[in-house]
Amino acid sequence: MCNPEEAALLRLEEVFSATLAHVNSLVLQPLLPAAPDPSDPWGRECLRLLQQLHKSSQQLWEVTEESLHSLQERLRYPDSTGLESLLLLRGADRVLQAHIEYIESYTSCMVVQAFQKAAKRRSEYWRGQRKALRQLLSGVSSEGSVGASLGQALHQPLAHHVQQYVLLLLSLGDTIGEHHPTRELVVNAVTLFGNLQSFMKQELDQAVATQALWHTLRGRLRDVLCTPAHRLLQDSQDVPVTVAPLRAERVLLFDDALVLLQGHNVHTFDLKLVWVDPGQDGCTFHLLTPEEEFSFCAKDSQGQAVWQWKVTWAVHQALHGKKDFPVLGAGLEPSQPPDCRCAEYTFQAEGRLCQATYEGEWCRGRPHGKGTLKWPDGRNHVGNFCQGLEHGFGIRLLPQASEDKFDCYKCHWREGSMCGYGICEYSTDEVYKGYFQEGLRHGFGVLESGPQAPQPFRYTGHWERGQRSGYGIEEDGDRGERYIGMWQAGQRHGPGVMVTQAGVCYQGTFQADKTVGPGILLSEDDSLYEGTFTRDLTLMGKGKVTFPNGFTLEGSFGSGAGRGLHTQGVLDTAALPPDPSSTCKRIPYASVCLLVAGQLGVGAFPVESRWQGVYSPFRDFVCAGCPRDLQEALLGFDVQSSRELRRSQDYLSCERTHPEDSVGSMEDILEELLQHREPKALQLYLRKALSNSLHPLGKLLRTLMLTFQATYAGVGANKHLQELAQEEVKQHAQELWAAYRGLLRVALERKGQALEEDEDTETRDLQVHGLVLPLMLPSFYSELFTLYLLLHEREDSFYSQGIANLSLFPDTQLLEFLDVQKHLWPLKDLTLTSNQRYSLVRDKCFLSATECLQKIMTTVDPREKLEVLERTYGEIEGTVSRVLGREYKLPMDDLLPLLIYVVSRARIQHLGAEIHLIRDMMDPNHTGGLYDFLLTALESCYEHIQKEDMRLHRLPGHWHSRELW
């Protein structure tokens, strides 16, 4: 059964629906064509506002009709339709929103006096409608203006309707029990429409005050400030306040802006970018804005409280993007607006940000967090900010003179300048990847020309304040040259090595990009010149040439047009040619002269100081405790190419591969490190870490690989740089172990523990050569082994000739030729014919040892190569022990010929390069041990096979062809 209140609500909705329709036809419809001339800006604005009011009125009528329909259904079927079916209850928020939108549209028209202006255009028509308007309104004087009457006609029915809503809903609530299922819906509706009454009163009061304000302002100020959105909240003429240091004559607080009037000047501040700080005394408080700071001082504490309260609430309201409901403050203490917020602002003050627009996160008047800066000249910056400055990762686009060309900087920034790792792609197609400091290239970096550059180049090395300085490698693609050495102020300066595509090597001193003083020149055929040169390395002045055969020519050298190289000097032919079977390192005779001062570059560039620019950022990261915010800045990052970004600034973004995407956070890395400290687990951990380009150790290894390839690949693959390269690899292994130890120290410190005492040299060498070097050597092996191949090419060619000749011997003849004692031959118990014996021996004699030795070529690890050699030795001894039927330890006199036999049958290519690489890279702790003994034996075999009698030996003429099989 329905309540009387429901019937009263039905009648109320019927009357209000009819009234809305009547007001629409009597007032709103005639107002629209009567709007001011649309060619006038103010006229167009008034027309827009009236159209919006008409639309809001129509929406309010539709909601009222829907509410009316729900009441009719309830009264028609009371038993099957409950109270919850009423739109006023189940859709109270929707009904409320329709009323609020109408009120806001109405007050916007009221603020700019749209009713008065529209009525003025059709004054005769509206004078004829006075009677109809008086019938519609109650308590309205007939002497009032037409505009005021129109305003009352559009507002009074709504105010009356909402008042009746509240009264009837209160009565309805009294008629239902406390535990009725719809009780909560009724209470909610009463609260909402009661608040709506307060909201309407506040809106009308603000609109009236704002409308009255325009009459107090001069024409220009009124034109600047008068907008439909403005609502005056406080005026310093009502509650006096002074502002310092600006000394404003009048202060106006609107719901979206703070305005300071100073003569003809208007200073407007968006409330989204205003921060309120309470003052120290009871009469003052402070405001922060992006470019200004103000002190507001009232006459007394009450005035200060009013202004501070209203400004705080207005800021809070502006940040929420809608007006407070039910009223400003709602009787509560002002909620403190957040210090961090998002907004857009265009800077006006002179300086680097002048006319730049910032959109993003702010904190207390400064860009802080993620944001975008755009300048009118096309410069863009998107990234992280801290206290108003670029700080953290960011991308900067700088437009160039040519159309649609940009320099793109993807870097880490510190206090407004590039600092840390960055990737810069220039409009010239040059690319720089490396470190910055105070906006300049500083530390390690690689600068490379574009692929289509007329003079291609690449510099890999150190920088200081934007210039090449320190140790660096430059490759000149146009001249086919590579410079390895020291730089100063962007020029070659100090000791340096020049390598050409033709295989020529120069070592000397450079000053201001030119060679000065004496130097050393090594040609491809190992001829050596010591003396002075021209810039293009032409022999000039006093010097000495040492030829590969040992002859020397000492005197004065020069060249002239059409004359070629000419000399006056003394030729010495008394020197003996080098002995290729010498037991020292296989360095050509001419190069032996260099060993007095060290091989090329070794003495000039101490290995510990070459790549400090690569090691230092990692050390800084570890010393800082491995903080996440410095991980990318110090260790680098992977980022997509910005080629697309250059074409259009619309694609400006900061997308990049973050270390945590594949290896987890730094905390996870350190935790995993602590769980893998046992030898086997540590080896697995380091293998995994070094193979991951996003792990800190993997990043360090990748950078070291880059420097190694830049130095020794391509033009740098020169045999005279082998010593420089191999000591560099060993230094890298030491640094990687130190890097691991640094991470371990940080991981332990985070657990409140300390790393054990510093390692002694023996322990460190054991870990470096036994653990790190085998894991990292594959990354450098290709370039390094190539240098060993080139350096030992001549000896390996003699060795290959010896192997080729020895391979023609049948096994028994070879064993006999090598003076292997016959009781050691594996033929003792065979009862076979001669032919069968030869066939069997050729297939089986020391076969296991031969196959074992061949595996030395399948690994790059020096330790594993030595283990292969040890197993080969074991296989030889095992075979001999089986032949003798007892345990037998081979003395050197018996081992050497047997080992030569196995080596000759294994046919290992480039054995000389293999032996010297093993010798250089083996663990120093193995010196004097079994591995050292076996390697020495292998070296002796290698030297014996090179000897002339091995290379020139002819087979006995009486050998039968079947024996050769």
Coordinates of C-alpha atoms in Angstrom, one line a residue, residues 47-264:
L47 CA 24.8 32.2 -27.0
R48 CA 26.9 29.1 -26.0
L49 CA 26.0 29.5 -22.3
L50 CA 22.3 29.8 -23.1
Q51 CA 22.4 26.8 -25.4
Q52 CA 24.1 24.9 -22.5
L53 CA 21.4 26.0 -20.1
H54 CA 18.7 24.9 -22.6
K55 CA 20.4 21.5 -22.8
S56 CA 20.7 21.1 -19.0
S57 CA 17.0 22.1 -18.7
Q58 CA 16.0 19.4 -21.2
Q59 CA 18.1 16.8 -19.3
L60 CA 16.5 17.8 -16.0
W61 CA 13.0 17.6 -17.6
E62 CA 13.8 14.1 -18.9
V63 CA 15.0 12.9 -15.5
T64 CA 11.9 14.4 -13.9
E65 CA 9.7 12.6 -16.4
E66 CA 11.5 9.3 -15.6
S67 CA 11.0 9.9 -11.9
L68 CA 7.3 10.7 -12.5
H69 CA 7.0 7.4 -14.5
S70 CA 8.5 5.4 -11.6
L71 CA 6.0 7.0 -9.2
Q72 CA 3.1 6.3 -11.4
E73 CA 4.2 2.6 -11.7
R74 CA 4.5 2.4 -7.9
L75 CA 1.0 3.8 -7.3
R76 CA -0.5 1.7 -10.0
Y77 CA 1.0 -1.6 -8.8
P78 CA 1.8 -1.1 -5.1
D79 CA 1.9 -4.8 -4.3
S80 CA 4.4 -5.8 -7.0
T81 CA 6.5 -2.6 -7.1
G82 CA 8.4 -1.6 -4.0
L83 CA 9.7 1.7 -2.8
E84 CA 13.2 0.8 -4.1
S85 CA 11.8 1.1 -7.7
L86 CA 11.5 4.9 -7.3
L87 CA 14.1 6.8 -9.3
L88 CA 14.4 9.3 -6.5
L89 CA 15.7 6.5 -4.3
R90 CA 17.5 4.0 -6.5
G91 CA 18.9 6.7 -8.8
A92 CA 19.2 9.6 -6.4
D93 CA 22.8 10.4 -7.6
R94 CA 21.6 10.6 -11.2
V95 CA 18.7 13.0 -10.3
L96 CA 21.1 15.0 -8.1
Q97 CA 23.7 15.4 -11.0
A98 CA 21.0 16.6 -13.4
H99 CA 20.1 19.4 -10.8
I100 CA 23.7 20.3 -10.3
E101 CA 24.4 20.6 -14.0
Y102 CA 21.4 22.9 -14.4
I103 CA 22.4 25.1 -11.5
E104 CA 26.0 25.4 -12.8
S105 CA 24.7 26.3 -16.3
Y106 CA 22.3 28.8 -14.8
T107 CA 24.9 30.6 -12.6
S108 CA 27.4 30.8 -15.5
C109 CA 24.8 32.7 -17.5
M110 CA 24.1 34.8 -14.4
V111 CA 27.8 35.7 -13.9
V112 CA 28.2 37.2 -17.4
Q113 CA 24.7 38.7 -17.3
A114 CA 23.6 36.7 -20.3
F115 CA 19.8 37.1 -19.3
Q116 CA 20.1 40.9 -19.2
K117 CA 22.0 41.1 -22.5
A118 CA 19.6 38.8 -24.3
A119 CA 16.5 40.5 -22.9
K120 CA 17.9 43.9 -24.1
R121 CA 17.9 42.6 -27.7
R122 CA 14.1 42.0 -27.5
S123 CA 12.9 44.4 -24.9
E124 CA 9.5 44.9 -26.6
Y125 CA 8.8 41.2 -26.6
W126 CA 9.6 40.8 -22.9
R127 CA 7.6 43.8 -21.9
G128 CA 4.6 42.0 -23.4
Q129 CA 5.4 38.9 -21.4
R130 CA 5.6 40.5 -18.0
K131 CA 2.1 39.3 -17.0
A132 CA 3.0 35.7 -17.9
L133 CA 6.3 36.0 -15.9
R134 CA 4.4 37.4 -12.9
Q135 CA 2.0 34.5 -13.0
L136 CA 5.0 32.1 -13.1
L137 CA 6.8 33.7 -10.2
S138 CA 5.7 34.5 -6.7
G139 CA 6.9 37.4 -4.7
V140 CA 8.5 39.2 -7.6
S141 CA 8.1 43.0 -7.9
S142 CA 6.6 44.1 -11.2
E143 CA 9.1 47.0 -11.1
G144 CA 12.1 44.7 -11.4
S145 CA 14.1 44.5 -14.6
V146 CA 13.2 42.1 -17.3
G147 CA 16.6 40.4 -17.0
A148 CA 16.1 39.9 -13.3
S149 CA 12.6 38.5 -13.9
L150 CA 14.0 36.0 -16.5
G151 CA 16.6 34.9 -14.0
Q152 CA 14.0 34.4 -11.3
A153 CA 11.8 32.4 -13.7
L154 CA 14.7 30.0 -14.5
H155 CA 15.7 29.6 -10.8
Q156 CA 12.7 30.0 -8.5
P157 CA 10.7 26.8 -9.6
L158 CA 13.8 24.7 -9.1
A159 CA 14.5 26.1 -5.6
H160 CA 10.9 25.5 -4.6
H161 CA 11.0 22.0 -6.1
V162 CA 14.1 20.9 -4.2
Q163 CA 12.7 22.3 -1.0
Q164 CA 9.6 20.2 -1.4
Y165 CA 11.7 17.2 -2.2
V166 CA 13.4 17.4 1.1
L167 CA 10.2 17.9 3.1
L168 CA 8.3 15.0 1.4
L169 CA 11.3 12.7 1.7
L170 CA 11.6 13.5 5.4
S171 CA 8.0 12.7 5.9
L172 CA 8.4 9.5 3.9
G173 CA 11.3 8.5 6.1
D174 CA 9.1 9.0 9.2
T175 CA 6.4 6.7 7.9
I176 CA 8.7 3.6 7.4
G177 CA 10.2 1.6 10.2
E178 CA 13.8 1.7 11.3
H179 CA 14.4 -1.8 9.8
H180 CA 12.6 -1.3 6.5
P181 CA 14.7 -2.5 3.6
T182 CA 14.4 0.9 1.8
R183 CA 15.2 3.0 5.0
E184 CA 18.8 3.5 4.0
L185 CA 17.8 4.6 0.4
V186 CA 15.4 7.2 1.8
V187 CA 18.0 8.6 4.3
N188 CA 20.6 8.8 1.5
A189 CA 18.1 10.8 -0.7
V190 CA 17.2 13.1 2.2
T191 CA 20.9 13.8 2.8
L192 CA 21.7 14.4 -0.9
F193 CA 18.8 16.8 -1.6
G194 CA 19.4 18.6 1.7
N195 CA 23.0 19.2 0.6
L196 CA 21.7 20.3 -2.8
Q197 CA 19.8 23.1 -1.1
S198 CA 23.0 24.3 0.5
F199 CA 24.9 23.9 -2.7
M200 CA 22.3 26.0 -4.6
K201 CA 22.5 28.8 -2.1
Q202 CA 26.3 28.9 -2.2
E203 CA 26.3 28.9 -6.0
L204 CA 23.8 31.7 -6.2
D205 CA 25.7 33.7 -3.6
Q206 CA 29.0 33.3 -5.4
A207 CA 27.4 34.2 -8.7
V208 CA 25.8 37.3 -7.3
A209 CA 29.2 38.3 -5.7
T210 CA 31.0 37.7 -9.0
Q211 CA 28.5 39.6 -11.0
A212 CA 28.7 42.5 -8.6
L213 CA 32.6 42.4 -8.9
W214 CA 32.6 43.2 -12.6
H215 CA 30.9 46.5 -11.9
T216 CA 33.7 47.5 -9.6
L217 CA 36.5 46.9 -12.2
R218 CA 37.6 49.2 -15.0
G219 CA 36.9 48.1 -18.5
R220 CA 40.2 46.5 -19.4
L221 CA 40.4 44.6 -16.1
R222 CA 36.8 43.4 -16.5
D223 CA 37.5 42.2 -20.0
V224 CA 40.5 40.2 -18.8
L225 CA 38.9 38.6 -15.8
C226 CA 35.2 38.2 -16.7
T227 CA 34.7 34.6 -17.7
P228 CA 31.8 32.3 -17.0
A229 CA 33.9 29.9 -15.1
H230 CA 35.1 32.4 -12.5
R231 CA 33.4 32.4 -9.1
L232 CA 34.6 35.0 -6.5
L233 CA 35.4 33.4 -3.2
Q234 CA 37.1 36.3 -1.4
D235 CA 37.9 40.0 -2.1
S236 CA 40.6 41.9 -0.2
Q237 CA 38.2 44.9 -0.2
D238 CA 36.0 42.8 2.2
V239 CA 38.8 41.2 4.3
P240 CA 41.9 43.4 3.8
V241 CA 45.2 41.7 3.1
T242 CA 48.6 42.9 1.8
V243 CA 50.9 40.9 -0.4
A244 CA 54.7 41.1 -0.4
P245 CA 56.9 41.6 -2.3
L246 CA 54.4 42.4 -5.1
R247 CA 52.4 45.1 -3.2
A248 CA 49.1 44.3 -4.9
E249 CA 46.4 46.9 -4.7
R250 CA 43.7 44.3 -4.7
V251 CA 43.6 40.5 -4.2
L252 CA 40.8 38.4 -5.7
L253 CA 40.4 34.7 -4.9
F254 CA 38.4 32.9 -7.5
D255 CA 37.5 29.2 -7.4
D256 CA 40.1 28.4 -10.1
A257 CA 42.7 31.3 -9.8
L258 CA 44.3 33.8 -7.5
V259 CA 44.4 37.3 -9.1
L260 CA 46.6 40.2 -7.9
L261 CA 45.8 43.6 -9.3
Q262 CA 48.6 46.1 -9.5
G263 CA 47.7 49.2 -11.5
H264 CA 46.9 48.1 -15.0

